Coordinates of C-alpha atoms in Angstrom, one line a residue:
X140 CA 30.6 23.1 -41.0
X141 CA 27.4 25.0 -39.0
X142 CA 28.2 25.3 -35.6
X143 CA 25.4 23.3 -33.5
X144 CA 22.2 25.1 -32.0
X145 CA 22.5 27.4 -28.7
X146 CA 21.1 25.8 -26.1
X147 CA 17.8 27.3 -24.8
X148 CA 18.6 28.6 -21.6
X149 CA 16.0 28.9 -18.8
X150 CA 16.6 30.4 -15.6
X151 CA 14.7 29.1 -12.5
X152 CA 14.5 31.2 -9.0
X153 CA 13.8 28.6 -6.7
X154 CA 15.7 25.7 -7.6
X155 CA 17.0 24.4 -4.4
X156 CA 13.3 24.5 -3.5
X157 CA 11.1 21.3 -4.1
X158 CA 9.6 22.2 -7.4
X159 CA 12.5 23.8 -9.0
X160 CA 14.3 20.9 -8.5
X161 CA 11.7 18.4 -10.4
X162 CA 11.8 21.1 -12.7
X163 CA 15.2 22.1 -13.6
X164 CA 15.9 18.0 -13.6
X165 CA 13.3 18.0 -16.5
X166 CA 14.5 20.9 -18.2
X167 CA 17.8 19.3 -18.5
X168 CA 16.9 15.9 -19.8
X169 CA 14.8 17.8 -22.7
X170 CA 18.4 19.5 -23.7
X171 CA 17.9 22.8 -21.8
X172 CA 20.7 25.0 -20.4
X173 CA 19.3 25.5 -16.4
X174 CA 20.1 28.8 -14.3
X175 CA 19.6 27.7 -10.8
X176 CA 19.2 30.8 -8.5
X177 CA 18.0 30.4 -4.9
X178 CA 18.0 32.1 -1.2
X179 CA 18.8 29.1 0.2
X180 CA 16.7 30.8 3.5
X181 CA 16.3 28.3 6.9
X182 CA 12.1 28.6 6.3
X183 CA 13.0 24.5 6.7
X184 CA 16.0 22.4 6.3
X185 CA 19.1 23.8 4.4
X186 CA 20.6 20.6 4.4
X187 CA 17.9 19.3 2.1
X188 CA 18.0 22.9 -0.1
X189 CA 22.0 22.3 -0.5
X190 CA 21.6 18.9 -1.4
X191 CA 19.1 19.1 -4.4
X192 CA 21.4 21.4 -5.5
X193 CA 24.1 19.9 -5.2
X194 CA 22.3 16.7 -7.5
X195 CA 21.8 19.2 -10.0
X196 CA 25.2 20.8 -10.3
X197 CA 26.7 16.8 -11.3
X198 CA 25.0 17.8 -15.0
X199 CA 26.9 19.9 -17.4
X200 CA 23.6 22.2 -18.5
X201 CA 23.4 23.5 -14.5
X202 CA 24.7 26.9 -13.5
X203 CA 23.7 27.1 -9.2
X204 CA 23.7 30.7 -7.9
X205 CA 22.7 31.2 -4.5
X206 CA 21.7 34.8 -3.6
X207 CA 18.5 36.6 -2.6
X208 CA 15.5 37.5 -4.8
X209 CA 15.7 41.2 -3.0
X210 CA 19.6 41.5 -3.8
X211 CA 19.0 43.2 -7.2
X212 CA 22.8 43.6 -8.0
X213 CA 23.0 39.6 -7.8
X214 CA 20.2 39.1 -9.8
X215 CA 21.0 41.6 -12.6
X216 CA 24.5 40.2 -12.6
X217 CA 23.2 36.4 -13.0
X218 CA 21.1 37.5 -15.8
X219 CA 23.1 39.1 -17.3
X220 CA 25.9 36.3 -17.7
X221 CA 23.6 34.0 -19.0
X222 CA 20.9 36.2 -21.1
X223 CA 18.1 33.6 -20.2
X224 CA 15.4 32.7 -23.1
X225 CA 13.0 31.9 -20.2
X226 CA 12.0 32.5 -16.7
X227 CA 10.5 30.7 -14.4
X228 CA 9.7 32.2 -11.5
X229 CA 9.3 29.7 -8.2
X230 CA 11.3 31.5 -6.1
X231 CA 9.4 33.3 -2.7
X232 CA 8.4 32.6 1.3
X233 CA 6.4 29.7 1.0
X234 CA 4.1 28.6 3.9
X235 CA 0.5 29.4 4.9
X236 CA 0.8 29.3 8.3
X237 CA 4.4 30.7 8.5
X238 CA 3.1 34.0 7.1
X239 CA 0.5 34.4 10.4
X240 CA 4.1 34.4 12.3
X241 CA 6.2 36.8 9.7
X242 CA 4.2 38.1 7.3
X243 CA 7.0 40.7 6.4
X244 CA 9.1 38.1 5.1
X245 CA 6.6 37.6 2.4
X246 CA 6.4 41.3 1.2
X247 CA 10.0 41.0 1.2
X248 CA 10.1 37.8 -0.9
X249 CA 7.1 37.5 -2.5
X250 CA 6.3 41.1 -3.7
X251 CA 9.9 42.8 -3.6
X252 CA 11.7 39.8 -5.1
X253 CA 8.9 39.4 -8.1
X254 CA 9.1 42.7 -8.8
X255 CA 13.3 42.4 -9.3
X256 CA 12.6 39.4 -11.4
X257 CA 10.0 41.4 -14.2
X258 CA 12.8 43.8 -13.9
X259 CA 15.4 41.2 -15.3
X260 CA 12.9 39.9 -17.6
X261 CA 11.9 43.3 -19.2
X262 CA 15.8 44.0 -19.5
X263 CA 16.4 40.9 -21.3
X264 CA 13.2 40.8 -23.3
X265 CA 13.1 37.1 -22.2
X266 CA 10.5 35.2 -24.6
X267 CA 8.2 33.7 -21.6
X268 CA 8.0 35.3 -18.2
X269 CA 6.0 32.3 -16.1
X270 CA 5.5 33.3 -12.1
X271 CA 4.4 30.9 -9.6
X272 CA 0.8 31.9 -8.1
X273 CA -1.1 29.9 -5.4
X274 CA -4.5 27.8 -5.2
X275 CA -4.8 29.8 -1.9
X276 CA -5.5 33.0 -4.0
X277 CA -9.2 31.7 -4.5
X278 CA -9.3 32.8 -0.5
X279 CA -13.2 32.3 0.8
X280 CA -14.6 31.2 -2.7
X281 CA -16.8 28.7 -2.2
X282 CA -17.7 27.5 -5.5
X283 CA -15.9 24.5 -6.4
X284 CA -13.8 23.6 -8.7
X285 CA -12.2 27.1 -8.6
X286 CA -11.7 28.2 -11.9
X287 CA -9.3 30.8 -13.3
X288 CA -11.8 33.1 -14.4
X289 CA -13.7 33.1 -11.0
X290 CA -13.1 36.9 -9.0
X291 CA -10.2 36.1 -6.6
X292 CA -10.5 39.1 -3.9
X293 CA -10.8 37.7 -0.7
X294 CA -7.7 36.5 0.0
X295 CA -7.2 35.5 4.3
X296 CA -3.5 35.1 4.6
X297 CA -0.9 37.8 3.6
X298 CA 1.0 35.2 1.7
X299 CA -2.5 34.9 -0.5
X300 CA -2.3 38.4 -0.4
X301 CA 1.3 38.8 -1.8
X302 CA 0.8 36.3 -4.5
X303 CA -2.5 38.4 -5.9
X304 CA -0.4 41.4 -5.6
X305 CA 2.5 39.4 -8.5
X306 CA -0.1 38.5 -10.2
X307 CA -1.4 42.3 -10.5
X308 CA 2.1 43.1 -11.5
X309 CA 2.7 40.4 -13.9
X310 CA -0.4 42.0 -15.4
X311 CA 0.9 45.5 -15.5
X312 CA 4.5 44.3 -16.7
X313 CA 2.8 42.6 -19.6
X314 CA 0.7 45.5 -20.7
X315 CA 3.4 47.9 -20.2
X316 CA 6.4 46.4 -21.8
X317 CA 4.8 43.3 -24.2
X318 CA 6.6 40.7 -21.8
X319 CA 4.4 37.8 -22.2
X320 CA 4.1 36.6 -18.9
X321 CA 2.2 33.1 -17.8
X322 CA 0.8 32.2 -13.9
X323 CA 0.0 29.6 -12.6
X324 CA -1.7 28.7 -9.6
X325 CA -0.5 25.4 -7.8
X326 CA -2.7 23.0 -6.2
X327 CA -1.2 21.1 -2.6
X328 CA 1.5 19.9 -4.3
X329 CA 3.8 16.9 -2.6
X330 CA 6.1 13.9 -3.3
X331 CA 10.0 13.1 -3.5
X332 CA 12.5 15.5 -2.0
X333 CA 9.2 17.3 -0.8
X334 CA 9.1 20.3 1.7
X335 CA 9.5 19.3 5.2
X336 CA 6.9 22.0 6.5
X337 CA 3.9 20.6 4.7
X338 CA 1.7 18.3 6.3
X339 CA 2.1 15.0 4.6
X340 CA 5.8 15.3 5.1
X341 CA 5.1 15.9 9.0
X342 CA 2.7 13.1 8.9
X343 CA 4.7 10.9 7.6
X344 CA 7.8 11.6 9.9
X345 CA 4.8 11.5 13.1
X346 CA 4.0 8.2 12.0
X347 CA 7.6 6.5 10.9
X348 CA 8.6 8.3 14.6
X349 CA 5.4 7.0 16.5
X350 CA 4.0 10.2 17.8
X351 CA 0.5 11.8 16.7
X352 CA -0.3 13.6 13.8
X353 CA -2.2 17.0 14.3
X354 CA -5.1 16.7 12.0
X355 CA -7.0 20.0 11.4
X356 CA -10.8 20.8 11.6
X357 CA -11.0 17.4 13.0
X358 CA -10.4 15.5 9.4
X359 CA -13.3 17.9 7.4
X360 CA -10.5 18.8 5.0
X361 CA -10.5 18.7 1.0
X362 CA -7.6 19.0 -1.0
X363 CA -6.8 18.4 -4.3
X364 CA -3.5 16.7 -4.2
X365 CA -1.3 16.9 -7.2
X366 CA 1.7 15.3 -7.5
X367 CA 4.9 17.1 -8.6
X368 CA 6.2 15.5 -11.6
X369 CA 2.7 16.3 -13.0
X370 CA 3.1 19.6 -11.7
X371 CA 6.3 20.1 -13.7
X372 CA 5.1 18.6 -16.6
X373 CA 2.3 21.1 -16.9
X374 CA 5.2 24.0 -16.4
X375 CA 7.5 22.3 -19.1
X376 CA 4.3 22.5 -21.5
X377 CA 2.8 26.1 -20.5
X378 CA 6.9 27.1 -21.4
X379 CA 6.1 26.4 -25.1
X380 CA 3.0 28.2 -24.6
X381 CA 3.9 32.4 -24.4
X382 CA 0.2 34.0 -24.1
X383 CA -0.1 36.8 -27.3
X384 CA -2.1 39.6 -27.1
X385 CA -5.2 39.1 -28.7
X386 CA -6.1 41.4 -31.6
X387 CA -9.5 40.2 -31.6
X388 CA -10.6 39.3 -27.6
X389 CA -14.1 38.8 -28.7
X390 CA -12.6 35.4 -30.2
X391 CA -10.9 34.5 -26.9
X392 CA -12.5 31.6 -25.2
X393 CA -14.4 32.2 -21.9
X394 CA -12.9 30.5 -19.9
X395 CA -9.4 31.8 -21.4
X396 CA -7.9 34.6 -18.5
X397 CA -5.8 35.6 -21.6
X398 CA -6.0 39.6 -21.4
X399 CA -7.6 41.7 -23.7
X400 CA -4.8 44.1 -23.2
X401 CA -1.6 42.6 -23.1
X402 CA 0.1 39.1 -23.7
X403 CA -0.7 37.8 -20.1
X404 CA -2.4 34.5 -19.0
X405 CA -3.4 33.1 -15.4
X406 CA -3.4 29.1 -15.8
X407 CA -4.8 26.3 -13.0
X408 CA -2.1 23.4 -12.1
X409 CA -3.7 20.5 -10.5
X410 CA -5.4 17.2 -10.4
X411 CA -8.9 18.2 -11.1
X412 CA -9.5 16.2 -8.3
X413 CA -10.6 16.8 -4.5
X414 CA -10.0 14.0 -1.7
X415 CA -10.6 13.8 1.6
X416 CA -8.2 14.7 4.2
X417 CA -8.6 11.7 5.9
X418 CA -8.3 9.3 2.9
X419 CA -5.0 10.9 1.9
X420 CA -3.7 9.9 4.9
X421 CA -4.8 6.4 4.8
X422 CA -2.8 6.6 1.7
X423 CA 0.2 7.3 3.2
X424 CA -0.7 4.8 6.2
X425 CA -0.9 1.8 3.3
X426 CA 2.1 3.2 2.0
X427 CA 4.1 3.1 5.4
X428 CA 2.1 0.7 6.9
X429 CA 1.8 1.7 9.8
X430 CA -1.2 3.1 11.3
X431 CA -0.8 7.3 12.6
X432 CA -2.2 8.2 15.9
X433 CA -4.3 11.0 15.4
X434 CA -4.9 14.5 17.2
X435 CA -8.1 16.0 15.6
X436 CA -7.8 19.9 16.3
X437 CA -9.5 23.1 15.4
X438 CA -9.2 24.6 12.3
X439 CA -6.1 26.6 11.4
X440 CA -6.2 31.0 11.2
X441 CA -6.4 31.1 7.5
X442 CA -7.0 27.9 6.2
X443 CA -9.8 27.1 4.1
X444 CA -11.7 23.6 4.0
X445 CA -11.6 22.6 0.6
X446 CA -9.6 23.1 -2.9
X447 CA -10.5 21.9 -6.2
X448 CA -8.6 22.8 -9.3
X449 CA -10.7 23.5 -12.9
X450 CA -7.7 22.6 -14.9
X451 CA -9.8 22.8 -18.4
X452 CA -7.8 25.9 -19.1
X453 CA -4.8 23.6 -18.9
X454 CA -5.5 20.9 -21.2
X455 CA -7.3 23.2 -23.9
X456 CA -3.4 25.0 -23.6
X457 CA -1.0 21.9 -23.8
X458 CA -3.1 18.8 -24.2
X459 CA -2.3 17.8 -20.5
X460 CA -3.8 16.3 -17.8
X461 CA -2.5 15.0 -14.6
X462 CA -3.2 12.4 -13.2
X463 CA -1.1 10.5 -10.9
X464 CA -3.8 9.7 -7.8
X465 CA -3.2 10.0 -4.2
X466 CA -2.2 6.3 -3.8
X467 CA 0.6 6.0 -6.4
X468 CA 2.1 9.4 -5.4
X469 CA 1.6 8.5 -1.6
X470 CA 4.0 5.1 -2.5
X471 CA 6.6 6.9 -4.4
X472 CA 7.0 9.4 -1.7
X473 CA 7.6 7.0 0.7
X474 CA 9.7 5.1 -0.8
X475 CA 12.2 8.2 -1.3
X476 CA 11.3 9.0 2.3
X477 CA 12.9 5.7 3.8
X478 CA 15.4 5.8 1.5
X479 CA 16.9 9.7 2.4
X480 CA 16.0 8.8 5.9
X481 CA 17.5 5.7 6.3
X482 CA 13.9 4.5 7.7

């Protein structure tokens, strides 16, 4: 009798982290064999971090390993127990305005700890290489929506900075050793078991708690919010979808960032839709209902007014398009808000 199929095993840096966590719970209900790996660092609540973790080690197809990205020997040791198929690279310091306070902690994470993980990929000649980027690597672009193929060299925070420089890399890794190797830049991303440093997670507490929200460049903000199990979806997708060096590039679309010289692809994640600040937050108002006092301030060092994700790339790719809108995704955070919280 043939024995039944390996599992396809994917390993995920970051999984205690807010994305990883939608993602590894998808992976797993599609029949894949999730490596967790994560720092499990106190950027924001560990408790939350230990938790998603712990939800994921109740499945079978879950292997949690908690170590840093920059600890090579913990890395090398993980991969090599489990030989992953893929990687998926989420793993790093996140925060904008966390890096104005420590931006070493980003060249540690962010540069350092990518660089260990296209080590472990070119060791293992893994069949996808995918690396999280950022919608904050368009820096002062102005032209809107920002599309992959637009110049990206004005970057205004280091952690910008540091997710231009993995992208660089994942370039060179590609060329040099035929890793094919996928980024993609996210766009605001937020709902359940969301980050506790972003803004609609502070707003949300501010208003359930009764105190004001700080709202940035006095509410002249445009984001586009997109909501994290469309965000995951368009990973699970871009997995099936290893970039291959062309042998023709003159028959590469234009708006393709596939390389001319090695299997390497730079892919948008969004909604392909901008909001206003303001109406996001009368989203979550509805949702909560309750209304948020408000404390319009100065723009923030290094933020930029306005994102707005070109996701053509995307659905020419996988056929997909998200599209959850600001006031369903609002609701369903909330609800899982009230009920963690007890609120």
């Amino acid at each position: 009798m043939p024995s039944a199929p390996r599992m396809k095993k994917v390993l995920i840096t970051g999984s205690a982290g807010f994305i990883g966590f939608h993602l590894a719970q998808l992976l797993m209900r599609e029949g894949f064999f999730v490596v967790g790996y994560d720092g499990m660092n106190d950027y924001y609540d560990v408790a939350l971090k230990h938790r998603r973790h712990a939800i994921l080690r109740e499945h079978n197809a879950f292997d949690g390993n908690e170590a840093m990205l920059e600890d090579m020997d913990a890395l090398q040791a993980v991969c090599t127990k489990h030989d992953p198929d893929v990687i998926v690279h989420l793993a790093g310091q996140a925060g904008v305005r966390y890096s104005l306070e420590n931006p070493r902690a980003y060249i540690d994470s962010n540069v350092i700890g990518t660089f260990n993980v296209m080590e472990c990929a070119r060791a293992h000649a893994v069949e996808h290489l995918l690396i999280a980027s950022t919608s904050s690597a368009y820096g002062a672009n102005t032209k809107m929506p920002f599309q992959e193929i637009d110049k990206s060299a004005t970057p205004l925070t280091i952690y910008a900075a540091t997710k231009l420089a993995a992208e660089a890399m994942g370039h060179a890794n590609a060329h040099l050793w035929k890793v094919p190797t996928t980024l993609f830049r996210f766009f605001t991303v937020y709902g359940p078991w969301g980050r506790p440093d972003m803004a609609y997670f502070k707003f949300t507490k501010s208003i359930f708690e009764g105190t004001p929200i700080d709202i940035y460049n006095y509410g002249e903000m445009q984001r586009d919010f997109t909501y994290v199990e469309d965000l995951v979806q368009g990973i699970r997708l871009l997995i099936d979808t290893p970039p291959q060096e062309p042998s023709d590039p003159s028959t590469v679309p234009n708006f393709d960032t596939l390389s001319p010289v090695a299997p390497y692809r730079m892919v948008n994640i969004g909604n392909a839709q901008i909001e206003k600040l303001m109406d996001f937050i009368e989203a979550l108002e509805d949702a909560i209902g309750i209304k948020a006092k408000k404390n319009f301030v100065d723009m923030q060092k290094g933020d930029v007014t306005a994102t707005w994700a070109d996701t053509h790339l995307l659905r020419h790719l996988t056929g997909f398009a998200p599209a959850t809108n600001i006031q369903q995704g609002t609701a369903k955070f909330v609800r899982w808000y009230r009920s963690y919280y007890g609120v």
